[in-house]
Amino acid sequence: MQVIQWYPGHMAKAKREIIEKLKQVDLVMELRDARIPNSSSNPMIKEIIGNKPRLILLCKSSMADPNVTASWVEYFKKQDILALDIDSITGFHIKNIVPYAHKALAHVFENRRKKGIQSKTVKAIILGIPNVGKSTFINTIAKRKATTVGDRPGVTKNQTWIKVSDDLFFLDTPGILWPKFEDQMTGLRLAMCGSIKDEILDLENIVLESIRYLSLNYPQLLINRYNITITTPEDMLTQIGKKRGFLLKGGVVDIDRTNRMFLNELRGMKIGAVSYERPEDELV
């Protein structure tokens, strides 16, 4: 299996930046990919945020198996962590984010009330690994009218705040965390979802692992899309190439072309909605 590396230097810098910014916010909104809720989270986040209230947003939910996503939401609930599945492209559950943020901050608002403060303004920091959809999320929730506001009372100068609504502000975080690849399955799953540049990957390995996973967990999706027989990953890849007519001289399957097509269709949801991780298989 290909070894996919992570970058401790980048992570150390991002960690310092985030710890400093956390002093300015009420809530952490952590974005994860709904298809891979474990692999798309940096294990350092829990350590960094400490007891700061957290809301986990499972992004790209339309691309994930809805039954598996529901089990993840329930899993987090049992850990006393609020989680909400959303989709920034379709707008699914976007309107529920503010109510969920208020729910996560119920005790904060109660403390404010006891002090005679009625404000329910939420200052949140958005955390997430690269390519999880942070920019799209911010643009969607702000209805593409996000505005940067100046220095606010009690806030360190030169911080960049994005006004989402009258009572919701995001603290911009250019320094986001890379995932820490403690095992190669993390890198593999990120690659399957297109979260790592293909240029640095062994595409055939990623494709064969994807086909193997689908054949074990979603065999009917492969059959419906490609009209193939479930056998070995290598044979199924060859079958797919033949079905699509990707042939070289002598009738040999053009594996490179087949690899690229398959990954494009997998990531483009032409095969179907797929989840690559289940709570019962993971400890997060």
PDB file of C-alpha atoms in Angstrom:
ATOM      1  CA  MET A   1       0.000   0.000   0.000  1.00  0.00           C
ATOM      2  CA  GLN A   2       1.242   3.476  -0.885  1.00  0.00           C
ATOM      3  CA  VAL A   3       2.542   5.505   2.057  1.00  0.00           C
ATOM      4  CA  ILE A   4       0.830   8.912   2.227  1.00  0.00           C
ATOM      5  CA  GLN A   5       2.678  11.340   4.462  1.00  0.00           C
ATOM      6  CA  TRP A   6       1.494  14.147   6.702  1.00  0.00           C
ATOM      7  CA  TYR A   7       3.245  17.402   7.522  1.00  0.00           C
ATOM      8  CA  PRO A   8       4.071  18.002  11.218  1.00  0.00           C
ATOM      9  CA  GLY A   9       5.608  21.430  10.561  1.00  0.00           C
ATOM     10  CA  HIS A  10       2.416  22.746   9.063  1.00  0.00           C
ATOM     11  CA  MET A  11       0.352  21.219  11.848  1.00  0.00           C
ATOM     12  CA  ALA A  12       2.479  22.780  14.594  1.00  0.00           C
ATOM     13  CA  LYS A  13       2.032  26.241  13.086  1.00  0.00           C
ATOM     14  CA  ALA A  14      -1.707  25.769  12.611  1.00  0.00           C
ATOM     15  CA  LYS A  15      -2.047  24.511  16.172  1.00  0.00           C
ATOM     16  CA  ARG A  16      -0.436  27.654  17.600  1.00  0.00           C
ATOM     17  CA  GLU A  17      -2.653  29.899  15.474  1.00  0.00           C
ATOM     18  CA  ILE A  18      -5.849  28.093  16.450  1.00  0.00           C
ATOM     19  CA  ILE A  19      -5.076  28.082  20.184  1.00  0.00           C
ATOM     20  CA  GLU A  20      -4.642  31.855  20.026  1.00  0.00           C
ATOM     21  CA  LYS A  21      -7.866  32.352  18.055  1.00  0.00           C
ATOM     22  CA  LEU A  22      -9.899  30.131  20.400  1.00  0.00           C
ATOM     23  CA  LYS A  23      -9.665  32.843  23.053  1.00  0.00           C
ATOM     24  CA  GLN A  24     -11.902  35.018  20.889  1.00  0.00           C
ATOM     25  CA  VAL A  25     -14.795  32.632  20.255  1.00  0.00           C
ATOM     26  CA  ASP A  26     -17.741  30.967  22.007  1.00  0.00           C
ATOM     27  CA  LEU A  27     -18.040  27.903  19.826  1.00  0.00           C
ATOM     28  CA  VAL A  28     -15.996  25.553  17.643  1.00  0.00           C
ATOM     29  CA  MET A  29     -17.676  24.348  14.471  1.00  0.00           C
ATOM     30  CA  GLU A  30     -15.707  21.371  13.213  1.00  0.00           C
ATOM     31  CA  LEU A  31     -16.326  20.383   9.607  1.00  0.00           C
ATOM     32  CA  ARG A  32     -15.908  16.739   8.673  1.00  0.00           C
ATOM     33  CA  ASP A  33     -16.674  14.819   5.493  1.00  0.00           C
ATOM     34  CA  ALA A  34     -19.850  12.800   6.079  1.00  0.00           C
ATOM     35  CA  ARG A  35     -18.386   9.915   4.066  1.00  0.00           C
ATOM     36  CA  ILE A  36     -15.345   9.641   6.346  1.00  0.00           C
ATOM     37  CA  PRO A  37     -16.129  11.316   9.707  1.00  0.00           C
ATOM     38  CA  ASN A  38     -13.105   9.742  11.363  1.00  0.00           C
ATOM     39  CA  SER A  39     -10.464  10.149   8.651  1.00  0.00           C
ATOM     40  CA  SER A  40     -11.514  13.729   7.887  1.00  0.00           C
ATOM     41  CA  SER A  41     -10.848  14.912  11.431  1.00  0.00           C
ATOM     42  CA  ASN A  42      -7.495  15.799  12.910  1.00  0.00           C
ATOM     43  CA  PRO A  43      -7.062  13.955  16.236  1.00  0.00           C
ATOM     44  CA  MET A  44      -5.345  17.041  17.641  1.00  0.00           C
ATOM     45  CA  ILE A  45      -8.561  19.081  17.497  1.00  0.00           C
ATOM     46  CA  LYS A  46      -9.984  17.535  20.654  1.00  0.00           C
ATOM     47  CA  GLU A  47      -6.749  18.289  22.478  1.00  0.00           C
ATOM     48  CA  ILE A  48      -6.612  21.849  21.148  1.00  0.00           C
ATOM     49  CA  ILE A  49     -10.165  22.939  21.921  1.00  0.00           C
ATOM     50  CA  GLY A  50     -10.321  21.454  25.414  1.00  0.00           C
ATOM     51  CA  ASN A  51     -13.699  22.200  27.013  1.00  0.00           C
ATOM     52  CA  LYS A  52     -14.745  24.759  24.400  1.00  0.00           C
ATOM     53  CA  PRO A  53     -18.305  23.983  23.180  1.00  0.00           C
ATOM     54  CA  ARG A  54     -18.224  22.099  19.863  1.00  0.00           C
ATOM     55  CA  LEU A  55     -20.627  21.402  17.014  1.00  0.00           C
ATOM     56  CA  ILE A  56     -19.588  18.774  14.471  1.00  0.00           C
ATOM     57  CA  LEU A  57     -20.910  19.421  10.961  1.00  0.00           C
ATOM     58  CA  LEU A  58     -20.891  16.390   8.682  1.00  0.00           C
ATOM     59  CA  CYS A  59     -20.482  18.031   5.266  1.00  0.00           C
ATOM     60  CA  LYS A  60     -21.280  16.663   1.806  1.00  0.00           C
ATOM     61  CA  SER A  61     -24.014  14.512   3.319  1.00  0.00           C
ATOM     62  CA  SER A  62     -25.722  13.997  -0.052  1.00  0.00           C
ATOM     63  CA  MET A  63     -22.664  11.992  -1.121  1.00  0.00           C
ATOM     64  CA  ALA A  64     -22.796   9.689   1.912  1.00  0.00           C
ATOM     65  CA  ASP A  65     -24.994   6.712   2.756  1.00  0.00           C
ATOM     66  CA  PRO A  66     -27.848   8.349   4.738  1.00  0.00           C
ATOM     67  CA  ASN A  67     -28.285   5.359   7.038  1.00  0.00           C
ATOM     68  CA  VAL A  68     -24.613   5.380   7.982  1.00  0.00           C
ATOM     69  CA  THR A  69     -24.657   9.158   8.475  1.00  0.00           C
ATOM     70  CA  ALA A  70     -27.630   8.825  10.826  1.00  0.00           C
ATOM     71  CA  SER A  71     -25.672   6.272  12.852  1.00  0.00           C
ATOM     72  CA  TRP A  72     -22.753   8.726  13.102  1.00  0.00           C
ATOM     73  CA  VAL A  73     -25.045  11.488  14.385  1.00  0.00           C
ATOM     74  CA  GLU A  74     -26.377   9.080  16.996  1.00  0.00           C
ATOM     75  CA  TYR A  75     -22.850   7.982  17.870  1.00  0.00           C
ATOM     76  CA  PHE A  76     -21.771  11.543  18.586  1.00  0.00           C
ATOM     77  CA  LYS A  77     -24.929  12.131  20.612  1.00  0.00           C
ATOM     78  CA  LYS A  78     -23.915   9.275  22.900  1.00  0.00           C
ATOM     79  CA  GLN A  79     -20.569  11.043  23.352  1.00  0.00           C
ATOM     80  CA  ASP A  80     -22.441  14.223  24.399  1.00  0.00           C
ATOM     81  CA  ILE A  81     -21.314  15.933  21.183  1.00  0.00           C
ATOM     82  CA  LEU A  82     -23.808  17.738  18.984  1.00  0.00           C
ATOM     83  CA  ALA A  83     -23.566  16.727  15.332  1.00  0.00           C
ATOM     84  CA  LEU A  84     -25.534  17.799  12.279  1.00  0.00           C
ATOM     85  CA  ASP A  85     -25.348  16.424   8.744  1.00  0.00           C
ATOM     86  CA  ILE A  86     -25.359  19.200   6.147  1.00  0.00           C
ATOM     87  CA  ASP A  87     -24.752  19.810   2.475  1.00  0.00           C
ATOM     88  CA  SER A  88     -23.457  23.202   1.420  1.00  0.00           C
ATOM     89  CA  ILE A  89     -24.295  22.629  -2.259  1.00  0.00           C
ATOM     90  CA  THR A  90     -27.932  21.580  -1.831  1.00  0.00           C
ATOM     91  CA  GLY A  91     -28.493  23.657   1.314  1.00  0.00           C
ATOM     92  CA  PHE A  92     -29.576  20.586   3.295  1.00  0.00           C
ATOM     93  CA  HIS A  93     -29.903  21.406   7.031  1.00  0.00           C
ATOM     94  CA  ILE A  94     -28.105  24.746   6.597  1.00  0.00           C
ATOM     95  CA  LYS A  95     -31.020  26.548   8.268  1.00  0.00           C
ATOM     96  CA  ASN A  96     -30.570  24.320  11.327  1.00  0.00           C
ATOM     97  CA  ILE A  97     -27.006  25.426  12.020  1.00  0.00           C
ATOM     98  CA  VAL A  98     -27.880  28.534  14.049  1.00  0.00           C
ATOM     99  CA  PRO A  99     -30.411  26.658  16.255  1.00  0.00           C
ATOM    100  CA  TYR A 100     -27.853  23.921  16.815  1.00  0.00           C
ATOM    101  CA  ALA A 101     -25.202  26.519  17.679  1.00  0.00           C
ATOM    102  CA  HIS A 102     -27.583  28.023  20.237  1.00  0.00           C
ATOM    103  CA  LYS A 103     -28.225  24.545  21.635  1.00  0.00           C
ATOM    104  CA  ALA A 104     -24.495  23.928  21.985  1.00  0.00           C
ATOM    105  CA  LEU A 105     -24.169  27.241  23.842  1.00  0.00           C
ATOM    106  CA  ALA A 106     -27.217  26.872  26.091  1.00  0.00           C
ATOM    107  CA  HIS A 107     -25.158  27.064  29.270  1.00  0.00           C
ATOM    108  CA  VAL A 108     -23.219  30.068  27.955  1.00  0.00           C
ATOM    109  CA  PHE A 109     -26.467  31.923  27.259  1.00  0.00           C
ATOM    110  CA  GLU A 110     -27.750  30.957  30.706  1.00  0.00           C
ATOM    111  CA  ASN A 111     -24.644  32.447  32.319  1.00  0.00           C
ATOM    112  CA  ARG A 112     -25.140  35.600  30.287  1.00  0.00           C
ATOM    113  CA  ARG A 113     -28.768  35.793  31.396  1.00  0.00           C
ATOM    114  CA  LYS A 114     -27.763  35.520  35.049  1.00  0.00           C
ATOM    115  CA  LYS A 115     -25.498  38.500  34.477  1.00  0.00           C
ATOM    116  CA  GLY A 116     -28.354  40.442  32.914  1.00  0.00           C
ATOM    117  CA  ILE A 117     -27.062  39.984  29.359  1.00  0.00           C
ATOM    118  CA  GLN A 118     -29.789  39.017  26.885  1.00  0.00           C
ATOM    119  CA  SER A 119     -27.547  38.751  23.815  1.00  0.00           C
ATOM    120  CA  LYS A 120     -27.481  35.455  21.937  1.00  0.00           C
ATOM    121  CA  THR A 121     -24.703  36.485  19.590  1.00  0.00           C
ATOM    122  CA  VAL A 122     -22.527  33.538  18.610  1.00  0.00           C
ATOM    123  CA  LYS A 123     -18.854  33.941  17.753  1.00  0.00           C
ATOM    124  CA  ALA A 124     -17.614  30.733  16.163  1.00  0.00           C
ATOM    125  CA  ILE A 125     -14.395  29.424  14.702  1.00  0.00           C
ATOM    126  CA  ILE A 126     -14.570  27.044  11.738  1.00  0.00           C
ATOM    127  CA  LEU A 127     -12.071  24.184  11.837  1.00  0.00           C
ATOM    128  CA  GLY A 128     -11.501  21.505   9.263  1.00  0.00           C
ATOM    129  CA  ILE A 129      -8.826  19.759   7.259  1.00  0.00           C
ATOM    130  CA  PRO A 130      -8.060  20.946   3.710  1.00  0.00           C
ATOM    131  CA  ASN A 131     -10.727  20.299   1.053  1.00  0.00           C
ATOM    132  CA  VAL A 132     -13.453  19.494   3.557  1.00  0.00           C
ATOM    133  CA  GLY A 133     -15.537  22.374   2.187  1.00  0.00           C
ATOM    134  CA  LYS A 134     -14.918  25.268   4.555  1.00  0.00           C
ATOM    135  CA  SER A 135     -15.149  28.085   1.986  1.00  0.00           C
ATOM    136  CA  THR A 136     -18.270  26.655   0.346  1.00  0.00           C
ATOM    137  CA  PHE A 137     -19.877  26.249   3.759  1.00  0.00           C
ATOM    138  CA  ILE A 138     -19.196  29.857   4.765  1.00  0.00           C
ATOM    139  CA  ASN A 139     -20.484  31.201   1.445  1.00  0.00           C
ATOM    140  CA  THR A 140     -23.618  29.068   1.661  1.00  0.00           C
ATOM    141  CA  ILE A 141     -24.589  29.900   5.213  1.00  0.00           C
ATOM    142  CA  ALA A 142     -23.907  33.574   4.555  1.00  0.00           C
ATOM    143  CA  LYS A 143     -25.908  33.343   1.308  1.00  0.00           C
ATOM    144  CA  ARG A 144     -22.756  34.514  -0.525  1.00  0.00           C
ATOM    145  CA  LYS A 145     -23.007  37.891   1.117  1.00  0.00           C
ATOM    146  CA  ALA A 146     -20.433  37.339   3.816  1.00  0.00           C
ATOM    147  CA  THR A 147     -18.919  40.609   4.959  1.00  0.00           C
ATOM    148  CA  THR A 148     -15.745  41.215   6.882  1.00  0.00           C
ATOM    149  CA  VAL A 149     -16.285  43.444   9.895  1.00  0.00           C
ATOM    150  CA  GLY A 150     -13.692  45.479  11.730  1.00  0.00           C
ATOM    151  CA  ASP A 151     -12.341  45.241  15.233  1.00  0.00           C
ATOM    152  CA  ARG A 152     -15.007  44.346  17.751  1.00  0.00           C
ATOM    153  CA  PRO A 153     -15.006  45.187  21.456  1.00  0.00           C
ATOM    154  CA  GLY A 154     -12.794  42.844  23.425  1.00  0.00           C
ATOM    155  CA  VAL A 155     -11.259  41.353  20.311  1.00  0.00           C
ATOM    156  CA  THR A 156      -7.592  41.506  19.430  1.00  0.00           C
ATOM    157  CA  LYS A 157      -6.948  43.884  16.561  1.00  0.00           C
ATOM    158  CA  ASN A 158      -6.383  42.556  13.056  1.00  0.00           C
ATOM    159  CA  GLN A 159      -8.615  39.541  13.552  1.00  0.00           C
ATOM    160  CA  THR A 160     -10.849  38.890  10.520  1.00  0.00           C
ATOM    161  CA  TRP A 161     -14.505  38.379  11.352  1.00  0.00           C
ATOM    162  CA  ILE A 162     -17.144  37.323   8.824  1.00  0.00           C
ATOM    163  CA  LYS A 163     -20.685  38.457   9.521  1.00  0.00           C
ATOM    164  CA  VAL A 164     -23.139  35.688   8.704  1.00  0.00           C
ATOM    165  CA  SER A 165     -26.177  37.248  10.343  1.00  0.00           C
ATOM    166  CA  ASP A 166     -26.944  39.788  13.054  1.00  0.00           C
ATOM    167  CA  ASP A 167     -26.198  37.222  15.751  1.00  0.00           C
ATOM    168  CA  LEU A 168     -23.634  34.925  14.092  1.00  0.00           C
ATOM    169  CA  PHE A 169     -20.019  35.750  13.338  1.00  0.00           C
ATOM    170  CA  PHE A 170     -17.256  33.476  12.077  1.00  0.00           C
ATOM    171  CA  LEU A 171     -13.612  34.045  12.901  1.00  0.00           C
ATOM    172  CA  ASP A 172     -11.654  33.407   9.739  1.00  0.00           C
ATOM    173  CA  THR A 173      -8.940  30.761  10.116  1.00  0.00           C
ATOM    174  CA  PRO A 174      -6.452  30.621   7.269  1.00  0.00           C
ATOM    175  CA  GLY A 175      -4.339  28.154   9.241  1.00  0.00           C
ATOM    176  CA  ILE A 176      -6.268  24.871   9.192  1.00  0.00           C
ATOM    177  CA  LEU A 177      -5.046  21.475  10.287  1.00  0.00           C
ATOM    178  CA  TRP A 178      -3.869  18.638   8.119  1.00  0.00           C
ATOM    179  CA  PRO A 179      -4.997  15.172   9.097  1.00  0.00           C
ATOM    180  CA  LYS A 180      -2.475  13.093  10.954  1.00  0.00           C
ATOM    181  CA  PHE A 181      -2.122   9.801   9.133  1.00  0.00           C
ATOM    182  CA  GLU A 182      -1.667   7.434  12.060  1.00  0.00           C
ATOM    183  CA  ASP A 183      -2.528   4.576   9.744  1.00  0.00           C
ATOM    184  CA  GLN A 184      -2.535   4.363   5.972  1.00  0.00           C
ATOM    185  CA  MET A 185      -6.292   3.716   5.808  1.00  0.00           C
ATOM    186  CA  THR A 186      -6.790   7.370   6.727  1.00  0.00           C
ATOM    187  CA  GLY A 187      -4.822   8.503   3.697  1.00  0.00           C
ATOM    188  CA  LEU A 188      -6.523   5.928   1.513  1.00  0.00           C
ATOM    189  CA  ARG A 189     -10.020   7.045   2.481  1.00  0.00           C
ATOM    190  CA  LEU A 190      -9.128  10.694   1.953  1.00  0.00           C
ATOM    191  CA  ALA A 191      -7.823   9.759  -1.494  1.00  0.00           C
ATOM    192  CA  MET A 192     -11.024   7.903  -2.329  1.00  0.00           C
ATOM    193  CA  CYS A 193     -12.993  11.061  -1.574  1.00  0.00           C
ATOM    194  CA  GLY A 194     -10.669  13.280  -3.606  1.00  0.00           C
ATOM    195  CA  SER A 195      -9.273  15.135  -0.606  1.00  0.00           C
ATOM    196  CA  ILE A 196      -5.655  14.545  -1.657  1.00  0.00           C
ATOM    197  CA  LYS A 197      -4.211  15.632  -5.004  1.00  0.00           C
ATOM    198  CA  ASP A 198      -4.248  12.755  -7.448  1.00  0.00           C
ATOM    199  CA  GLU A 199      -0.834  13.775  -8.753  1.00  0.00           C
ATOM    200  CA  ILE A 200       0.860  12.362  -5.649  1.00  0.00           C
ATOM    201  CA  LEU A 201      -1.129   9.123  -5.578  1.00  0.00           C
ATOM    202  CA  ASP A 202      -0.908   5.670  -7.069  1.00  0.00           C
ATOM    203  CA  LEU A 203      -4.305   5.866  -8.748  1.00  0.00           C
ATOM    204  CA  GLU A 204      -4.557   2.189  -9.553  1.00  0.00           C
ATOM    205  CA  ASN A 205      -4.050   1.290  -5.892  1.00  0.00           C
ATOM    206  CA  ILE A 206      -6.764   3.763  -4.875  1.00  0.00           C
ATOM    207  CA  VAL A 207      -9.136   2.410  -7.527  1.00  0.00           C
ATOM    208  CA  LEU A 208      -8.556  -1.241  -6.617  1.00  0.00           C
ATOM    209  CA  GLU A 209      -9.100  -0.511  -2.921  1.00  0.00           C
ATOM    210  CA  SER A 210     -12.265   1.439  -3.780  1.00  0.00           C
ATOM    211  CA  ILE A 211     -13.604  -1.411  -5.891  1.00  0.00           C
ATOM    212  CA  ARG A 212     -12.745  -3.917  -3.164  1.00  0.00           C
ATOM    213  CA  TYR A 213     -14.601  -1.820  -0.570  1.00  0.00           C
ATOM    214  CA  LEU A 214     -17.645  -1.339  -2.767  1.00  0.00           C
ATOM    215  CA  SER A 215     -17.789  -5.019  -3.645  1.00  0.00           C
ATOM    216  CA  LEU A 216     -17.937  -5.877   0.052  1.00  0.00           C
ATOM    217  CA  ASN A 217     -20.274  -3.119   1.212  1.00  0.00           C
ATOM    218  CA  TYR A 218     -22.199  -1.856  -1.820  1.00  0.00           C
ATOM    219  CA  PRO A 219     -21.966  -4.624  -4.444  1.00  0.00           C
ATOM    220  CA  GLN A 220     -25.300  -3.743  -6.045  1.00  0.00           C
ATOM    221  CA  LEU A 221     -24.041  -0.240  -6.861  1.00  0.00           C
ATOM    222  CA  LEU A 222     -21.202  -1.731  -8.912  1.00  0.00           C
ATOM    223  CA  ILE A 223     -23.544  -4.163 -10.635  1.00  0.00           C
ATOM    224  CA  ASN A 224     -26.117  -1.474 -11.431  1.00  0.00           C
ATOM    225  CA  ARG A 225     -23.566   0.974 -12.805  1.00  0.00           C
ATOM    226  CA  TYR A 226     -21.236  -1.323 -14.743  1.00  0.00           C
ATOM    227  CA  ASN A 227     -23.174  -4.583 -15.227  1.00  0.00           C
ATOM    228  CA  ILE A 228     -20.233  -6.633 -13.972  1.00  0.00           C
ATOM    229  CA  THR A 229     -19.781  -9.821 -11.972  1.00  0.00           C
ATOM    230  CA  ILE A 230     -18.434  -9.444  -8.427  1.00  0.00           C
ATOM    231  CA  THR A 231     -15.054 -11.190  -8.378  1.00  0.00           C
ATOM    232  CA  THR A 232     -11.589  -9.866  -7.494  1.00  0.00           C
ATOM    233  CA  PRO A 233     -10.849  -6.102  -7.622  1.00  0.00           C
ATOM    234  CA  GLU A 234      -8.381  -6.607 -10.472  1.00  0.00           C
ATOM    235  CA  ASP A 235     -10.846  -8.621 -12.527  1.00  0.00           C
ATOM    236  CA  MET A 236     -13.686  -6.182 -11.843  1.00  0.00           C
ATOM    237  CA  LEU A 237     -11.500  -3.284 -13.000  1.00  0.00           C
ATOM    238  CA  THR A 238     -10.799  -5.170 -16.212  1.00  0.00           C
ATOM    239  CA  GLN A 239     -14.506  -5.891 -16.647  1.00  0.00           C
ATOM    240  CA  ILE A 240     -15.321  -2.212 -16.217  1.00  0.00           C
ATOM    241  CA  GLY A 241     -12.734  -1.205 -18.811  1.00  0.00           C
ATOM    242  CA  LYS A 242     -14.123  -3.701 -21.309  1.00  0.00           C
ATOM    243  CA  LYS A 243     -17.732  -2.626 -20.713  1.00  0.00           C
ATOM    244  CA  ARG A 244     -16.725   0.981 -21.436  1.00  0.00           C
ATOM    245  CA  GLY A 245     -14.739   0.020 -24.513  1.00  0.00           C
ATOM    246  CA  PHE A 246     -11.448   1.334 -23.126  1.00  0.00           C
ATOM    247  CA  LEU A 247      -9.293  -0.968 -25.218  1.00  0.00           C
ATOM    248  CA  LEU A 248      -5.789  -0.722 -26.630  1.00  0.00           C
ATOM    249  CA  LYS A 249      -4.371  -2.661 -29.553  1.00  0.00           C
ATOM    250  CA  GLY A 250      -4.904  -6.359 -29.215  1.00  0.00           C
ATOM    251  CA  GLY A 251      -7.996  -5.882 -27.068  1.00  0.00           C
ATOM    252  CA  VAL A 252      -5.993  -5.079 -23.924  1.00  0.00           C
ATOM    253  CA  VAL A 253      -7.875  -2.891 -21.437  1.00  0.00           C
ATOM    254  CA  ASP A 254      -6.547   0.644 -21.059  1.00  0.00           C
ATOM    255  CA  ILE A 255      -6.180   0.515 -17.279  1.00  0.00           C
ATOM    256  CA  ASP A 256      -5.038   4.140 -16.895  1.00  0.00           C
ATOM    257  CA  ARG A 257      -8.107   5.453 -18.679  1.00  0.00           C
ATOM    258  CA  THR A 258     -10.341   3.081 -16.729  1.00  0.00           C
ATOM    259  CA  ASN A 259      -8.819   4.244 -13.436  1.00  0.00           C
ATOM    260  CA  ARG A 260      -9.461   7.900 -14.203  1.00  0.00           C
ATOM    261  CA  MET A 261     -13.017   7.252 -15.347  1.00  0.00           C
ATOM    262  CA  PHE A 262     -13.854   5.142 -12.314  1.00  0.00           C
ATOM    263  CA  LEU A 263     -12.532   7.698  -9.812  1.00  0.00           C
ATOM    264  CA  ASN A 264     -14.391  10.502 -11.566  1.00  0.00           C
ATOM    265  CA  GLU A 265     -17.623   8.536 -11.417  1.00  0.00           C
ATOM    266  CA  LEU A 266     -17.074   7.458  -7.810  1.00  0.00           C
ATOM    267  CA  ARG A 267     -16.405  11.015  -6.628  1.00  0.00           C
ATOM    268  CA  GLY A 268     -19.097  12.442  -8.896  1.00  0.00           C
ATOM    269  CA  MET A 269     -21.768  10.227  -7.298  1.00  0.00           C
ATOM    270  CA  LYS A 270     -22.540   8.463 -10.567  1.00  0.00           C
ATOM    271  CA  ILE A 271     -22.060   5.141  -8.779  1.00  0.00           C
ATOM    272  CA  GLY A 272     -24.145   6.233  -5.797  1.00  0.00           C
ATOM    273  CA  ALA A 273     -23.975   7.618  -2.257  1.00  0.00           C
ATOM    274  CA  VAL A 274     -21.287   5.782  -0.313  1.00  0.00           C
ATOM    275  CA  SER A 275     -19.862   5.933   3.202  1.00  0.00           C
ATOM    276  CA  TYR A 276     -16.384   4.569   3.846  1.00  0.00           C
ATOM    277  CA  GLU A 277     -16.506   4.504   7.644  1.00  0.00           C
ATOM    278  CA  ARG A 278     -19.033   3.307  10.205  1.00  0.00           C
ATOM    279  CA  PRO A 279     -19.109   4.144  13.920  1.00  0.00           C
ATOM    280  CA  GLU A 280     -18.892   0.498  14.930  1.00  0.00           C
ATOM    281  CA  ASP A 281     -15.587   0.231  13.068  1.00  0.00           C
ATOM    282  CA  GLU A 282     -14.015   3.420  14.419  1.00  0.00           C
ATOM    283  CA  LEU A 283     -12.959   5.025  17.671  1.00  0.00           C
ATOM    284  CA  VAL A 284     -13.076   8.812  17.307  1.00  0.00           C
TER     285      VAL A 284
END
